[in-house]
Coordinates of C-alpha atoms in Angstrom, one line a residue:
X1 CA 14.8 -22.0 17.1
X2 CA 16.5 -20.2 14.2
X3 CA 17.9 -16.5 14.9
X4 CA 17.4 -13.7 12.5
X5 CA 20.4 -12.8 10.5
X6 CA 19.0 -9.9 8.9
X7 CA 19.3 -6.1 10.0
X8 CA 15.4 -5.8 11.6
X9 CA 14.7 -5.6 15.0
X10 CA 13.2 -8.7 16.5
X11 CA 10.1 -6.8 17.0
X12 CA 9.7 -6.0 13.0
X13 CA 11.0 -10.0 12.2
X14 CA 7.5 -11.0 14.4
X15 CA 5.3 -7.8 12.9
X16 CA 6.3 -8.9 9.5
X17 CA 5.8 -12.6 9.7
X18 CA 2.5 -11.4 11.0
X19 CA 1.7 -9.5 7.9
X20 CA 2.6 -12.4 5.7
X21 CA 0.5 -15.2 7.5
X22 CA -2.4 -12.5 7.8
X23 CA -2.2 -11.9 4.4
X24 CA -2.3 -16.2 3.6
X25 CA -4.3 -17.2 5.8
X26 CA -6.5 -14.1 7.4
X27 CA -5.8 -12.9 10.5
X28 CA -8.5 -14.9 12.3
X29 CA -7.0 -18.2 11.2
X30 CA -3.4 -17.8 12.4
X31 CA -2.6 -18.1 16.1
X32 CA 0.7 -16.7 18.0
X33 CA 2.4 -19.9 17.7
X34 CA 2.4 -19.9 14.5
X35 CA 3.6 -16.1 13.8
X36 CA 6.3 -17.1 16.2
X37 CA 7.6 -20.4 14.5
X38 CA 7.8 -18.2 11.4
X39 CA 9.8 -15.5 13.4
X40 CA 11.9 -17.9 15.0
X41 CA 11.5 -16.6 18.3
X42 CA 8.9 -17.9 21.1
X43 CA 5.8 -17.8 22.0
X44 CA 6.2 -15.7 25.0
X45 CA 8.9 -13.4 23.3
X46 CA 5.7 -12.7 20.8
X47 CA 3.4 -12.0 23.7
X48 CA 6.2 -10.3 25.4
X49 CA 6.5 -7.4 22.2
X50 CA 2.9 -7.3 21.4
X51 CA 0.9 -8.1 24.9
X52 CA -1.3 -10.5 22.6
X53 CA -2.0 -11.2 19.1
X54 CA -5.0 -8.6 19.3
X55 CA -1.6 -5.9 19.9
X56 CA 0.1 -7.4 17.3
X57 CA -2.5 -7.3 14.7
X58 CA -3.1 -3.5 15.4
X59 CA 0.9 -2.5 14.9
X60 CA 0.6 -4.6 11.3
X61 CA -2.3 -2.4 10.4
X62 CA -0.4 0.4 11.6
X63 CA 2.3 -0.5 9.8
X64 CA 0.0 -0.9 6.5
X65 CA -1.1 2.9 7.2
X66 CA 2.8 3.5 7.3
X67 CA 3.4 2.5 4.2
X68 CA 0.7 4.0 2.5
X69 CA 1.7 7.3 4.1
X70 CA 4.9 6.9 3.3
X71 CA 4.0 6.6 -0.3
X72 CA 1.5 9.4 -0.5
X73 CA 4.0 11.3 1.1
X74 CA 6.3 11.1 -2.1
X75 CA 4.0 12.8 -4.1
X76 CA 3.4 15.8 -1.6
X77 CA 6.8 16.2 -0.6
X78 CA 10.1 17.7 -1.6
X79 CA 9.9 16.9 -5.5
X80 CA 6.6 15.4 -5.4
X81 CA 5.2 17.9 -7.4
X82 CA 7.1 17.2 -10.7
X83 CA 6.0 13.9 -10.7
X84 CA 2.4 14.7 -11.8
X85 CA 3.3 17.8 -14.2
X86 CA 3.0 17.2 -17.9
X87 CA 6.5 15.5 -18.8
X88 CA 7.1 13.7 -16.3
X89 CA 8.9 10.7 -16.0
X90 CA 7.4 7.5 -14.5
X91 CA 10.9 6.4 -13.1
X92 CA 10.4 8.3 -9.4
X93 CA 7.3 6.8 -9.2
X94 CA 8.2 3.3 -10.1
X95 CA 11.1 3.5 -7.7
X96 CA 8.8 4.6 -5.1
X97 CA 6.9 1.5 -5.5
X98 CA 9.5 -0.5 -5.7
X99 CA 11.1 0.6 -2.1
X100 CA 7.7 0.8 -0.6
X101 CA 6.6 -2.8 -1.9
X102 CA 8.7 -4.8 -2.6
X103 CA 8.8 -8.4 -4.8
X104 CA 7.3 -10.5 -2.9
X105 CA 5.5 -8.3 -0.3
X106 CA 2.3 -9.1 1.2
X107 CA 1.2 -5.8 2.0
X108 CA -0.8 -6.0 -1.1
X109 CA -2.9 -9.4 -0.2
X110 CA -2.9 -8.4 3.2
X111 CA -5.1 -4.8 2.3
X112 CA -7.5 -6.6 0.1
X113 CA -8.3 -9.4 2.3
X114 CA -8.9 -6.8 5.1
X115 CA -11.0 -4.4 3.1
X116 CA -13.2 -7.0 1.3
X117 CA -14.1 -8.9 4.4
X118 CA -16.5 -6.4 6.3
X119 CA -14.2 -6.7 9.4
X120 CA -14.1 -3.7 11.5
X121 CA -10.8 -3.4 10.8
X122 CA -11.2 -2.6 7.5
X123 CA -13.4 -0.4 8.0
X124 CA -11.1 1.7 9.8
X125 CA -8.2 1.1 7.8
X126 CA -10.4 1.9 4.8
X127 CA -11.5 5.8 6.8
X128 CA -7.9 6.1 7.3
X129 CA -6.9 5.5 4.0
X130 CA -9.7 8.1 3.4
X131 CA -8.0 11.2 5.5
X132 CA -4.8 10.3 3.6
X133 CA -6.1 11.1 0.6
X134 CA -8.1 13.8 1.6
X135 CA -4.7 15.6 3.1
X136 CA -2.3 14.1 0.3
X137 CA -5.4 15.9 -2.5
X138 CA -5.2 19.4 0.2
X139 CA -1.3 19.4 0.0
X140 CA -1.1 19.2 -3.9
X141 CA -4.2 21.9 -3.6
X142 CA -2.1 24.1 -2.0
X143 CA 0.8 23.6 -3.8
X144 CA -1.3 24.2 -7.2
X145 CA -0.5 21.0 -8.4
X146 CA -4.3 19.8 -8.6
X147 CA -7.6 21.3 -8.5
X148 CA -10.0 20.2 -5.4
X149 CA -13.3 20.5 -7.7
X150 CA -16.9 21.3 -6.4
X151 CA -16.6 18.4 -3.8
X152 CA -13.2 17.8 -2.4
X153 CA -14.4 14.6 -0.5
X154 CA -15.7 13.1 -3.6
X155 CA -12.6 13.3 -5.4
X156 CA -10.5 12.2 -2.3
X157 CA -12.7 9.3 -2.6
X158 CA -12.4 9.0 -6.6
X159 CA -8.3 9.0 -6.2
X160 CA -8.3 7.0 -3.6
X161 CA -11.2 3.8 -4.5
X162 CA -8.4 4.4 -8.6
X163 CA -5.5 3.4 -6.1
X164 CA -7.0 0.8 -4.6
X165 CA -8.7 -1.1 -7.6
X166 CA -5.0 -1.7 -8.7
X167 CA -4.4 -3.5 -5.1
X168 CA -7.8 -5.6 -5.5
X169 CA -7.2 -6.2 -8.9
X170 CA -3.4 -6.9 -9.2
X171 CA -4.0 -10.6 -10.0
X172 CA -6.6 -9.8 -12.8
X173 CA -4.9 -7.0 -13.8
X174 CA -1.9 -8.8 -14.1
X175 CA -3.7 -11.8 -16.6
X176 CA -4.8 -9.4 -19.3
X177 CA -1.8 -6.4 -19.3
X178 CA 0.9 -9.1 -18.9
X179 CA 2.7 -7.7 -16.6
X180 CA 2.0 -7.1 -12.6
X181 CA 1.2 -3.5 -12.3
X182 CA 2.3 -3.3 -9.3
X183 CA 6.3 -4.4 -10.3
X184 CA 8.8 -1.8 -11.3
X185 CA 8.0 -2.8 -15.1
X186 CA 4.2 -2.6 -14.6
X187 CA 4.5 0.4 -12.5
X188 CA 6.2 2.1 -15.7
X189 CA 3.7 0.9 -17.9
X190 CA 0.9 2.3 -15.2
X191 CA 2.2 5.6 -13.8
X192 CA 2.5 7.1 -17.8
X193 CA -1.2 6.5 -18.8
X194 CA -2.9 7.1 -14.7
X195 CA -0.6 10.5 -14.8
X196 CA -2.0 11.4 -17.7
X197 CA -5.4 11.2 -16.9
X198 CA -5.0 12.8 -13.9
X199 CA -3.4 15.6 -15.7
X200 CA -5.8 16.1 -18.4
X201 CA -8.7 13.8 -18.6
X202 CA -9.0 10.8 -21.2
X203 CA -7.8 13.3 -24.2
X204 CA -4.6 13.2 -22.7
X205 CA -1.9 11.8 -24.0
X206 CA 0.7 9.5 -21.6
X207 CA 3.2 11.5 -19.5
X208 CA 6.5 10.9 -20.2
X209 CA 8.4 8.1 -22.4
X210 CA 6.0 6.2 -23.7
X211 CA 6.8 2.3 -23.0
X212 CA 8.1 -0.3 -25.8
X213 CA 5.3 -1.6 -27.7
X214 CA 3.9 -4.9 -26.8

């Protein structure tokens, strides 16, 4: 039985082993012995954190929500706004990504393998994902930083099924630009041209520096 030798708790060693079969495998097809042999840690010591794998599976998808929070958070927080006027740079933003999910993460695989199944989990995750972007859209309202058009739950939606697409497309998306968009290099190759379209519509030009040619 190995022992972790990194700085997480025990607890996140098991939630993110979790997270990482899930994402493999599915959820369905991975039993607790398994999460713990790639935890290093028991059986019971999984059972003992989580109560079963039922408990564990909800604190991954909570931790999914985390993250996505998290992230949405950025752009309605303290400096959020500049990120999304004209001029702006993509660096923050790439950054962001690059803390949030990481090389390598399966938080990605994980989200589209939850919300292309039909599980009820999905579903869930998928309305959660909804009130995020309903609040995250409500906070830039109110800071004047976007405009909530005639139907505020259609453009949540409209942001929202634009972030997405890159998550259930990364693979494809990754085959014809070249680069994953979801890296710190195809995040500043992304965050230019989506900012500006957000910003003024398919006239717009790219926010900020404008990438080297390819």
């Amino acid at each position: 039985m190995r022992s972790t030798q990194d700085d997480r708790t025990t607890r996140a060693v098991i939630r993110d082993e979790a997270l990482r079969l899930f994402a493999e495998r599915g959820p369905e097809s991975v039993t607790v012995r398994q999460i713990a042999g790639a935890a290093g840690v028991s059986a019971g010591l999984v059972v003992h954190h989580f109560g079963s794998k039922d408990g564990l599976r909800q604190e991954v998808d909570q931790y999914v929500l985390a993250v996505f929070e998290a992230m949405l958070g950025e752009l309605t927080g303290e400096g959020g706004q500049e990120l999304l006027e004209p001029g702006a740079g993509s660096a923050s933003l790439s950054e962001a990504f690059a803390r949030h999910l990481p090389a390598g993460s399966p938080l990605p695989g994980y989200l589209r393998r939850l919300l292309l199944t039909g599980a009820d989990t999905g579903r869930v995750l998928f309305r959660r994902l909804f009130e995020l972007s309903r609040r995250t859209l409500d906070e830039l309202v109110a800071a004047g930083t976007a405009d909530p058009g005639r139907d505020p739950a259609v453009r949540a939606a409209v942001l929202l099924a634009n972030d997405l697409a890159v998550f259930l497309l990364r693979d494809h998306l990754t085959d014809v630009l070249g680069t994953d968009p979801l890296s710190v290099d195809g995040m500043a190759r992304w965050a230019p041209e989506l900012l500006g379209v957000y910003a003024g519509g398919l006239n717009a030009a790219p926010q900020g520096e404008a990438p080297p040619p390819r």
